[in-house]
Amino acid sequence: MHFDTLALRATHQPDPTTGAVAPSIHLSTTFARNETNELPANFIYTRPNNPTRESLEKAIAMIEGGAVGMAFGSGQAAAMTLFQALRPGDHVLLSTDAYYGTPALLEQVFHPWGLTYTRVDMSDLDAVQSSIHEHTRVVWCETPSNPMLTITDLLTVSRLAHEVGAICVCDNTWATPVLQRPLDLNCDVVMHSTTKYFSGHSDVLGGALVFKHDNDFTKRVRLLQGLSGAVPSPFDCWLVSRGIKTLGVRVRAQSLTAQAVADFLDGHPAVEKVHYPGLADHPDRALIQQQMNGPGAMLSIQIKGDADDALAFMGKLTLFTRATSLGGVESLIEHRASVEGPTSTTPKNLLRISIGLEHAEDLIADLAQALR
Ligand SMILES: *Cc1c(COP(=O)(O)O)cnc(C)c1O
């Protein structure tokens, strides 16, 4: 089945009792038992499980091609719960270029608790191989990465992880299953910030994990999800499910517009560098064509000059909203180094752009006037 059909089948099930075409939201925190103390369905209490959350979890597992899906209150809560399933002394390998919250979790929360971690350039496979050792339990990939749009060879990195018995996790937030399915490339777990493309409208915070197999590790994470309770509300689950119905059309349209924008910016005399997987001179062009169905709707640009030049350009834009985050229907732009704070290693002239659903010609005209 094609992605769009799968996404609709996964999220659209008319209610057999009422005939309602749109799904109901089950706000109840608790579920009644009958005269003999039995539950009519397997729901007891909403922290461990809830019907609206279960529908979302099954849908996310279906569209990523996994056995088990779990929904969380944010992307960070999903990552946090996965790391909680490790033991003190375990080692995590993480890319040098990654969403800044992931290394922050490892450094601020899990390092004091006994996890060790190493950061490595995941596009350098020799470096990956020599950083993996007998205590490595998780190799955490993010591809395309934030904010430099580097690409990780998921098939090879998951093989290197499996050689020492580690699992390979892929943060698939930027690509989405529309453009990349890491479980088909032998990864073990997919992580999402559903705040981004899944919800798609910048109005709900959420996260997800999808596991290829329902094994002991998966069951441990499921236990921690219910015990620690970093779970989304039924209403938030409903919003994310609604977003999944249009994920395919949105991501493909946004990706096409991003390609047009990147082509315009690439080679513009006021632009030093464009980082975008759809450009012919991207260092991982062959790999991108092999493991992705399209280049995506995120790009980073380096303006000629310094931070002040980048900020001045950004200040002149009228169709791009100056805000962090990504994946919504509206185009956003941000000065990444300001968002990441004083420890940021992102180039000071770099702006990260999330392309929305506006017309490409209007976005390009706005960029052109601001670059003049
Ligand atoms: C936003 C984001 C996260 C964190 O997700 P939240 O929902 O903000 O907690 C993780 N990874 C990537 C790639 C992201 O863009």
PDB file of N, CA, C and O in Angstrom, residues 26 28 31 39 58 65 73 88 90 126 130 140 155 172 191 217 267 302 307 349 351 368:
ATOM      1  N   HIS A  26     -11.685  10.016  23.825  1.00  0.00           N
ATOM      2  CA  HIS A  26     -12.005   9.406  25.127  1.00  0.00           C
ATOM      3  C   HIS A  26     -11.238  10.124  26.227  1.00  0.00           C
ATOM      4  O   HIS A  26     -10.082   9.813  26.492  1.00  0.00           O
ATOM      5  N   SER A  28     -11.959  10.103  29.389  1.00  0.00           N
ATOM      6  CA  SER A  28     -12.052   9.439  30.701  1.00  0.00           C
ATOM      7  C   SER A  28     -10.679   8.995  31.213  1.00  0.00           C
ATOM      8  O   SER A  28      -9.883   8.417  30.473  1.00  0.00           O
ATOM      9  N   PHE A  31     -11.834   3.533  33.919  1.00  0.00           N
ATOM     10  CA  PHE A  31     -12.713   2.665  33.132  1.00  0.00           C
ATOM     11  C   PHE A  31     -13.442   1.679  34.047  1.00  0.00           C
ATOM     12  O   PHE A  31     -12.830   1.053  34.924  1.00  0.00           O
ATOM     13  N   LEU A  39     -13.182  -5.965  33.118  1.00  0.00           N
ATOM     14  CA  LEU A  39     -13.164  -4.763  32.283  1.00  0.00           C
ATOM     15  C   LEU A  39     -13.706  -5.127  30.903  1.00  0.00           C
ATOM     16  O   LEU A  39     -13.340  -6.167  30.358  1.00  0.00           O
ATOM     17  N   LYS A  58      -1.177   2.802  17.455  1.00  0.00           N
ATOM     18  CA  LYS A  58      -1.269   1.791  16.389  1.00  0.00           C
ATOM     19  C   LYS A  58      -1.044   2.439  15.025  1.00  0.00           C
ATOM     20  O   LYS A  58      -0.391   1.858  14.153  1.00  0.00           O
ATOM     21  N   GLY A  65       5.937   1.113   9.858  1.00  0.00           N
ATOM     22  CA  GLY A  65       6.227  -0.297   9.596  1.00  0.00           C
ATOM     23  C   GLY A  65       6.804  -1.037  10.790  1.00  0.00           C
ATOM     24  O   GLY A  65       7.626  -1.938  10.636  1.00  0.00           O
ATOM     25  N   GLY A  73       4.311  12.710  25.767  1.00  0.00           N
ATOM     26  CA  GLY A  73       3.884  14.102  25.881  1.00  0.00           C
ATOM     27  C   GLY A  73       4.732  15.076  25.092  1.00  0.00           C
ATOM     28  O   GLY A  73       4.334  16.219  24.870  1.00  0.00           O
ATOM     29  N   PRO A  88      22.855   2.032  34.369  1.00  0.00           N
ATOM     30  CA  PRO A  88      24.114   2.749  34.626  1.00  0.00           C
ATOM     31  C   PRO A  88      25.294   1.930  34.091  1.00  0.00           C
ATOM     32  O   PRO A  88      25.308   0.704  34.232  1.00  0.00           O
ATOM     33  N   ASP A  90      25.944   1.734  30.875  1.00  0.00           N
ATOM     34  CA  ASP A  90      25.697   1.580  29.443  1.00  0.00           C
ATOM     35  C   ASP A  90      26.199   2.813  28.689  1.00  0.00           C
ATOM     36  O   ASP A  90      26.260   3.918  29.248  1.00  0.00           O
ATOM     37  N   ASP A 126      34.111   5.086   9.643  1.00  0.00           N
ATOM     38  CA  ASP A 126      35.263   4.566  10.405  1.00  0.00           C
ATOM     39  C   ASP A 126      35.220   5.091  11.834  1.00  0.00           C
ATOM     40  O   ASP A 126      35.490   4.358  12.792  1.00  0.00           O
ATOM     41  N   SER A 130      34.896   2.863  15.272  1.00  0.00           N
ATOM     42  CA  SER A 130      35.878   2.860  16.360  1.00  0.00           C
ATOM     43  C   SER A 130      35.315   3.451  17.656  1.00  0.00           C
ATOM     44  O   SER A 130      35.927   3.299  18.708  1.00  0.00           O
ATOM     45  N   TRP A 140      22.423   6.344  18.428  1.00  0.00           N
ATOM     46  CA  TRP A 140      21.309   7.275  18.179  1.00  0.00           C
ATOM     47  C   TRP A 140      21.631   8.107  16.940  1.00  0.00           C
ATOM     48  O   TRP A 140      22.562   8.906  16.951  1.00  0.00           O
ATOM     49  N   LEU A 155      21.599   1.940   7.012  1.00  0.00           N
ATOM     50  CA  LEU A 155      21.820   0.507   6.813  1.00  0.00           C
ATOM     51  C   LEU A 155      23.168   0.088   7.410  1.00  0.00           C
ATOM     52  O   LEU A 155      23.273  -0.909   8.139  1.00  0.00           O
ATOM     53  N   ASN A 172      13.503  10.365  13.392  1.00  0.00           N
ATOM     54  CA  ASN A 172      13.014  10.529  12.013  1.00  0.00           C
ATOM     55  C   ASN A 172      12.107  11.760  11.878  1.00  0.00           C
ATOM     56  O   ASN A 172      11.299  11.858  10.958  1.00  0.00           O
ATOM     57  N   MET A 191      12.227   7.352  16.503  1.00  0.00           N
ATOM     58  CA  MET A 191      11.745   8.352  17.449  1.00  0.00           C
ATOM     59  C   MET A 191      11.204   9.543  16.654  1.00  0.00           C
ATOM     60  O   MET A 191      11.713   9.865  15.573  1.00  0.00           O
ATOM     61  N   PHE A 217      13.132  -5.406  25.527  1.00  0.00           N
ATOM     62  CA  PHE A 217      13.450  -3.984  25.632  1.00  0.00           C
ATOM     63  C   PHE A 217      12.195  -3.147  25.388  1.00  0.00           C
ATOM     64  O   PHE A 217      11.908  -2.189  26.120  1.00  0.00           O
ATOM     65  N   GLY A 267      23.820  29.775  -4.720  1.00  0.00           N
ATOM     66  CA  GLY A 267      24.483  30.590  -5.735  1.00  0.00           C
ATOM     67  C   GLY A 267      24.081  32.054  -5.723  1.00  0.00           C
ATOM     68  O   GLY A 267      24.608  32.851  -6.500  1.00  0.00           O
ATOM     69  N   GLN A 302      23.709  29.881   5.220  1.00  0.00           N
ATOM     70  CA  GLN A 302      24.678  30.781   5.838  1.00  0.00           C
ATOM     71  C   GLN A 302      24.760  32.025   4.972  1.00  0.00           C
ATOM     72  O   GLN A 302      25.053  31.953   3.779  1.00  0.00           O
ATOM     73  N   ALA A 307      26.833  37.277  12.309  1.00  0.00           N
ATOM     74  CA  ALA A 307      25.512  37.144  12.926  1.00  0.00           C
ATOM     75  C   ALA A 307      24.639  38.367  12.636  1.00  0.00           C
ATOM     76  O   ALA A 307      23.437  38.227  12.358  1.00  0.00           O
ATOM     77  N   ASN A 349      26.385  32.792  11.381  1.00  0.00           N
ATOM     78  CA  ASN A 349      25.658  33.377  10.243  1.00  0.00           C
ATOM     79  C   ASN A 349      24.617  32.404   9.684  1.00  0.00           C
ATOM     80  O   ASN A 349      24.129  32.597   8.576  1.00  0.00           O
ATOM     81  N   LEU A 351      21.030  30.482   9.424  1.00  0.00           N
ATOM     82  CA  LEU A 351      19.585  30.593   9.684  1.00  0.00           C
ATOM     83  C   LEU A 351      18.940  29.274   9.265  1.00  0.00           C
ATOM     84  O   LEU A 351      19.248  28.748   8.186  1.00  0.00           O
ATOM     85  N   ALA A 368      14.067  37.235  -1.874  1.00  0.00           N
ATOM     86  CA  ALA A 368      14.819  38.085  -2.815  1.00  0.00           C
ATOM     87  C   ALA A 368      14.860  39.530  -2.332  1.00  0.00           C
ATOM     88  O   ALA A 368      15.917  40.170  -2.330  1.00  0.00           O
TER      89      ALA A 368
END
